[in-house]
């Protein structure tokens, strides 16, 4: 009686890097924080009062979140539609020119370092089943997983929520009764540092570098709009 082979050990797990939520969420929270920080800084520079700042900031929050969600939904939907179109084209090519597609797949494996004979055997084995064949060709030729396309709804919802959360940070001091610039600077600066640190942690980068980069970029954006507001003032009709 032969001994059974031990099960393969899994030493580590990878995070999902192809899903449709992380990129819009990261982009959304930073965009919301920086854009509303800059917007609030601009109206403060123009001499606006607390009520005007709150109204402007809330309008920027809602408008920006809706715009981000709409853009992400359209972008991901369009990308998926393009991918589906290319998948349909690949299926047609497999039906019309199966030998050419088999040769193409063989060349792809050879380009990856597989010997010609083994590459031909692999291509022939993988294309024996039509349902497997088109999936293999799509992964190898288009570089996408047809069974794991990003969700436009996930992208839109995560973008909306993330933008709103980021855009809320510069408004918090005024919502709690503040009437000066300093609390806005502190809250927004802390938000930029925290967001930059979280992003750096998720991507495996230096916390100091990620936090410092976001703080610098956000501060520059706010400084520009504050300066414009200071120069123009509130007298523009």
Short mmCIF file of C-alpha atoms in Angstrom, two decimals:
data_model
loop_
_atom_site.label_atom_id
_atom_site.label_comp_id
_atom_site.label_asym_id
_atom_site.label_seq_id
_atom_site.Cartn_x
_atom_site.Cartn_y
_atom_site.Cartn_z
CA UNK A 1 0.00 0.00 0.00
CA UNK A 2 1.55 3.25 -1.14
CA UNK A 3 1.67 6.24 1.13
CA UNK A 4 -0.40 9.20 0.12
CA UNK A 5 1.41 12.35 -0.86
CA UNK A 6 1.19 15.06 1.79
CA UNK A 7 -1.05 18.00 0.90
CA UNK A 8 0.65 21.05 -0.53
CA UNK A 9 1.41 23.69 2.09
CA UNK A 10 0.29 27.25 1.62
CA UNK A 11 2.85 29.50 3.26
CA UNK A 12 1.26 32.87 2.52
CA UNK A 13 -1.81 34.50 1.07
CA UNK A 14 -2.02 37.35 -1.40
CA UNK A 15 -4.38 40.28 -1.21
CA UNK A 16 -6.84 40.90 -4.02
CA UNK A 17 -5.11 43.32 -6.40
CA UNK A 18 -7.60 43.08 -9.26
CA UNK A 19 -10.87 43.89 -7.50
CA UNK A 20 -12.92 46.93 -8.41
CA UNK A 21 -13.00 48.68 -5.04
CA UNK A 22 -9.50 49.45 -3.77
CA UNK A 23 -8.29 51.86 -6.45
CA UNK A 24 -11.44 54.05 -6.44
CA UNK A 25 -11.58 53.94 -2.64
CA UNK A 26 -7.97 55.09 -2.27
CA UNK A 27 -8.35 57.68 -4.98
CA UNK A 28 -11.73 58.79 -3.63
CA UNK A 29 -10.65 59.44 -0.04
CA UNK A 30 -7.57 61.37 -1.12
CA UNK A 31 -9.46 63.32 -3.76
CA UNK A 32 -12.25 64.17 -1.31
CA UNK A 33 -9.81 65.29 1.37
CA UNK A 34 -7.56 67.34 -0.90
CA UNK A 35 -10.31 68.90 -3.05
CA UNK A 36 -12.53 69.93 -0.13
CA UNK A 37 -9.54 71.09 1.91
CA UNK A 38 -8.57 73.26 -1.04
CA UNK A 39 -12.15 74.44 -1.54
CA UNK A 40 -12.54 75.39 2.12
CA UNK A 41 -9.15 77.09 2.09
CA UNK A 42 -10.17 79.10 -0.96
CA UNK A 43 -13.37 80.47 0.54
CA UNK A 44 -11.60 81.14 3.84
CA UNK A 45 -8.96 83.07 1.96
CA UNK A 46 -11.74 85.11 0.40
CA UNK A 47 -13.05 86.06 3.82
CA UNK A 48 -16.12 83.84 3.96
CA UNK A 49 -17.83 83.18 7.28
CA UNK A 50 -18.51 79.87 8.97
CA UNK A 51 -21.98 79.33 7.46
CA UNK A 52 -20.67 79.99 3.96
CA UNK A 53 -17.77 77.62 4.51
CA UNK A 54 -20.10 74.85 5.71
CA UNK A 55 -22.51 75.35 2.79
CA UNK A 56 -19.68 75.43 0.27
CA UNK A 57 -17.97 72.41 1.80
CA UNK A 58 -21.16 70.33 1.91
CA UNK A 59 -21.95 71.24 -1.67
CA UNK A 60 -18.43 70.23 -2.68
CA UNK A 61 -18.77 66.97 -0.75
CA UNK A 62 -22.04 65.92 -2.39
CA UNK A 63 -21.12 67.11 -5.87
CA UNK A 64 -17.68 65.53 -5.74
CA UNK A 65 -18.93 62.21 -4.37
CA UNK A 66 -21.63 61.97 -7.06
CA UNK A 67 -19.15 62.91 -9.76
CA UNK A 68 -16.61 60.35 -8.56
CA UNK A 69 -19.20 57.58 -8.36
CA UNK A 70 -20.58 58.37 -11.81
CA UNK A 71 -17.12 58.50 -13.32
CA UNK A 72 -16.02 55.22 -11.75
CA UNK A 73 -19.22 53.42 -12.77
CA UNK A 74 -18.90 54.61 -16.36
CA UNK A 75 -15.18 53.87 -16.51
CA UNK A 76 -15.39 50.32 -15.12
CA UNK A 77 -18.53 49.52 -17.14
CA UNK A 78 -16.88 50.71 -20.35
CA UNK A 79 -13.74 48.71 -19.58
CA UNK A 80 -15.81 45.57 -18.94
CA UNK A 81 -17.79 46.10 -22.13
CA UNK A 82 -14.56 46.43 -24.10
CA UNK A 83 -13.23 43.27 -22.47
CA UNK A 84 -16.43 41.36 -23.27
CA UNK A 85 -16.17 42.52 -26.88
CA UNK A 86 -12.61 41.20 -27.11
CA UNK A 87 -13.66 37.93 -25.47
CA UNK A 88 -16.39 37.47 -28.10
CA UNK A 89 -13.82 38.15 -30.81
CA UNK A 90 -11.47 35.57 -29.31
CA UNK A 91 -14.22 32.97 -29.21
CA UNK A 92 -14.94 33.56 -32.90
CA UNK A 93 -11.28 33.21 -33.79
CA UNK A 94 -11.07 29.91 -31.92
CA UNK A 95 -14.02 28.61 -33.92
CA UNK A 96 -12.85 29.89 -37.30
CA UNK A 97 -9.08 29.36 -37.02
CA UNK A 98 -8.40 26.81 -34.27
CA UNK A 99 -5.00 25.78 -35.64
CA UNK A 100 -3.79 29.37 -35.89
CA UNK A 101 -4.91 30.04 -32.32
CA UNK A 102 -3.22 26.85 -31.15
CA UNK A 103 0.02 27.96 -32.81
CA UNK A 104 -0.32 31.42 -31.28
CA UNK A 105 -0.71 29.97 -27.78
CA UNK A 106 2.27 27.71 -28.36
CA UNK A 107 4.41 30.72 -29.28
CA UNK A 108 3.25 32.56 -26.16
CA UNK A 109 4.43 29.70 -23.95
CA UNK A 110 7.71 29.48 -25.85
CA UNK A 111 8.25 33.20 -25.27
CA UNK A 112 7.90 32.49 -21.54
CA UNK A 113 10.77 30.02 -21.69
CA UNK A 114 8.92 26.73 -22.25
CA UNK A 115 10.58 24.34 -24.69
CA UNK A 116 8.86 24.07 -28.11
CA UNK A 117 7.66 20.49 -27.64
CA UNK A 118 6.33 21.10 -24.14
CA UNK A 119 4.76 24.40 -25.20
CA UNK A 120 2.91 22.61 -28.02
CA UNK A 121 1.71 19.90 -25.64
CA UNK A 122 0.54 22.48 -23.09
CA UNK A 123 -1.33 24.49 -25.69
CA UNK A 124 -2.97 21.37 -27.13
CA UNK A 125 -3.98 20.10 -23.69
CA UNK A 126 -5.43 23.43 -22.55
CA UNK A 127 -7.42 24.01 -25.74
CA UNK A 128 -9.00 20.56 -25.82
CA UNK A 129 -12.03 21.86 -23.90
CA UNK A 130 -13.61 24.90 -25.66
CA UNK A 131 -14.72 26.45 -22.35
CA UNK A 132 -11.18 26.31 -21.02
CA UNK A 133 -9.64 27.28 -24.35
CA UNK A 134 -11.16 30.75 -24.65
CA UNK A 135 -10.42 31.52 -21.00
CA UNK A 136 -6.77 30.56 -21.45
CA UNK A 137 -6.44 32.68 -24.59
CA UNK A 138 -8.09 35.67 -22.91
CA UNK A 139 -5.76 35.45 -19.90
CA UNK A 140 -2.64 35.03 -22.03
CA UNK A 141 -3.46 37.52 -24.80
CA UNK A 142 -5.48 40.20 -22.98
CA UNK A 143 -3.96 39.81 -19.52
CA UNK A 144 -7.34 39.73 -17.76
CA UNK A 145 -9.26 37.09 -15.85
CA UNK A 146 -12.67 36.76 -17.54
CA UNK A 147 -14.13 35.23 -14.38
CA UNK A 148 -12.98 38.07 -12.12
CA UNK A 149 -13.82 41.33 -13.86
CA UNK A 150 -14.18 44.38 -11.58
CA UNK A 151 -17.69 45.38 -10.53
CA UNK A 152 -18.81 48.87 -11.60
CA UNK A 153 -21.19 48.99 -8.63
CA UNK A 154 -18.39 48.19 -6.20
CA UNK A 155 -16.19 50.84 -7.80
CA UNK A 156 -18.95 53.47 -7.73
CA UNK A 157 -20.11 52.82 -4.17
CA UNK A 158 -16.60 52.64 -2.70
CA UNK A 159 -15.65 55.81 -4.54
CA UNK A 160 -18.75 57.66 -3.31
CA UNK A 161 -18.28 56.67 0.33
CA UNK A 162 -14.52 57.25 0.31
CA UNK A 163 -14.81 60.70 -1.28
CA UNK A 164 -17.51 61.72 1.19
CA UNK A 165 -15.42 60.59 4.16
CA UNK A 166 -12.35 62.41 2.91
CA UNK A 167 -14.29 65.58 2.08
CA UNK A 168 -15.88 65.61 5.53
CA UNK A 169 -12.57 66.01 7.35
CA UNK A 170 -11.96 69.73 6.53
CA UNK A 171 -15.55 70.53 7.51
CA UNK A 172 -15.49 68.90 10.93
CA UNK A 173 -13.99 71.90 12.80
CA UNK A 174 -16.72 74.22 11.45
CA UNK A 175 -19.46 71.70 12.15
CA UNK A 176 -18.27 71.73 15.78
CA UNK A 177 -18.28 75.53 15.97
CA UNK A 178 -14.78 76.55 14.87
CA UNK A 179 -14.41 79.93 13.14
CA UNK A 180 -10.69 80.07 12.37
CA UNK A 181 -8.29 78.57 9.82
CA UNK A 182 -6.03 76.79 12.32
CA UNK A 183 -8.44 73.96 13.24
CA UNK A 184 -9.05 73.27 9.55
CA UNK A 185 -5.31 73.06 8.96
CA UNK A 186 -4.85 70.68 11.87
CA UNK A 187 -7.77 68.42 10.95
CA UNK A 188 -6.88 68.31 7.26
CA UNK A 189 -3.18 67.81 7.98
CA UNK A 190 -3.94 64.93 10.33
CA UNK A 191 -6.29 63.43 7.74
CA UNK A 192 -3.65 63.67 5.00
CA UNK A 193 -1.01 62.05 7.21
CA UNK A 194 -3.38 59.27 8.27
CA UNK A 195 -4.61 58.58 4.73
CA UNK A 196 -1.09 58.61 3.34
CA UNK A 197 0.03 56.22 6.06
CA UNK A 198 -2.85 53.82 5.41
CA UNK A 199 -2.13 53.80 1.69
CA UNK A 200 1.57 53.21 2.35
CA UNK A 201 0.70 50.34 4.67
CA UNK A 202 -1.59 48.73 2.09
CA UNK A 203 1.01 49.02 -0.66
CA UNK A 204 3.98 47.99 1.49
CA UNK A 205 5.73 51.38 1.25
CA UNK A 206 7.39 53.53 3.88
CA UNK A 207 4.89 55.11 6.29
CA UNK A 208 6.95 58.29 6.54
CA UNK A 209 7.25 58.63 2.79
CA UNK A 210 3.56 57.98 2.16
CA UNK A 211 2.34 60.31 4.89
CA UNK A 212 4.80 63.06 4.01
CA UNK A 213 3.98 62.91 0.31
CA UNK A 214 0.24 63.26 0.87
CA UNK A 215 0.72 66.05 3.41
CA UNK A 216 2.96 68.01 1.04
CA UNK A 217 0.68 67.62 -1.98
CA UNK A 218 -2.45 68.49 0.00
CA UNK A 219 -0.81 71.52 1.60
CA UNK A 220 0.37 72.82 -1.79
CA UNK A 221 -3.11 72.48 -3.27
CA UNK A 222 -4.73 74.27 -0.34
CA UNK A 223 -2.08 77.00 -0.39
CA UNK A 224 -2.81 77.74 -4.04
CA UNK A 225 -6.57 78.05 -3.55
CA UNK A 226 -6.15 80.03 -0.32
CA UNK A 227 -3.89 82.46 -2.17
CA UNK A 228 -6.38 82.84 -4.99
CA UNK A 229 -9.19 83.44 -2.50
CA UNK A 230 -7.05 85.99 -0.69
CA UNK A 231 -6.30 87.84 -3.92
CA UNK A 232 -9.81 87.76 -5.34
CA UNK A 233 -11.79 88.15 -2.10
CA UNK A 234 -15.54 87.87 -1.82
CA UNK A 235 -16.33 90.87 -3.97
CA UNK A 236 -16.60 88.91 -7.21
CA UNK A 237 -20.18 88.85 -8.50
#
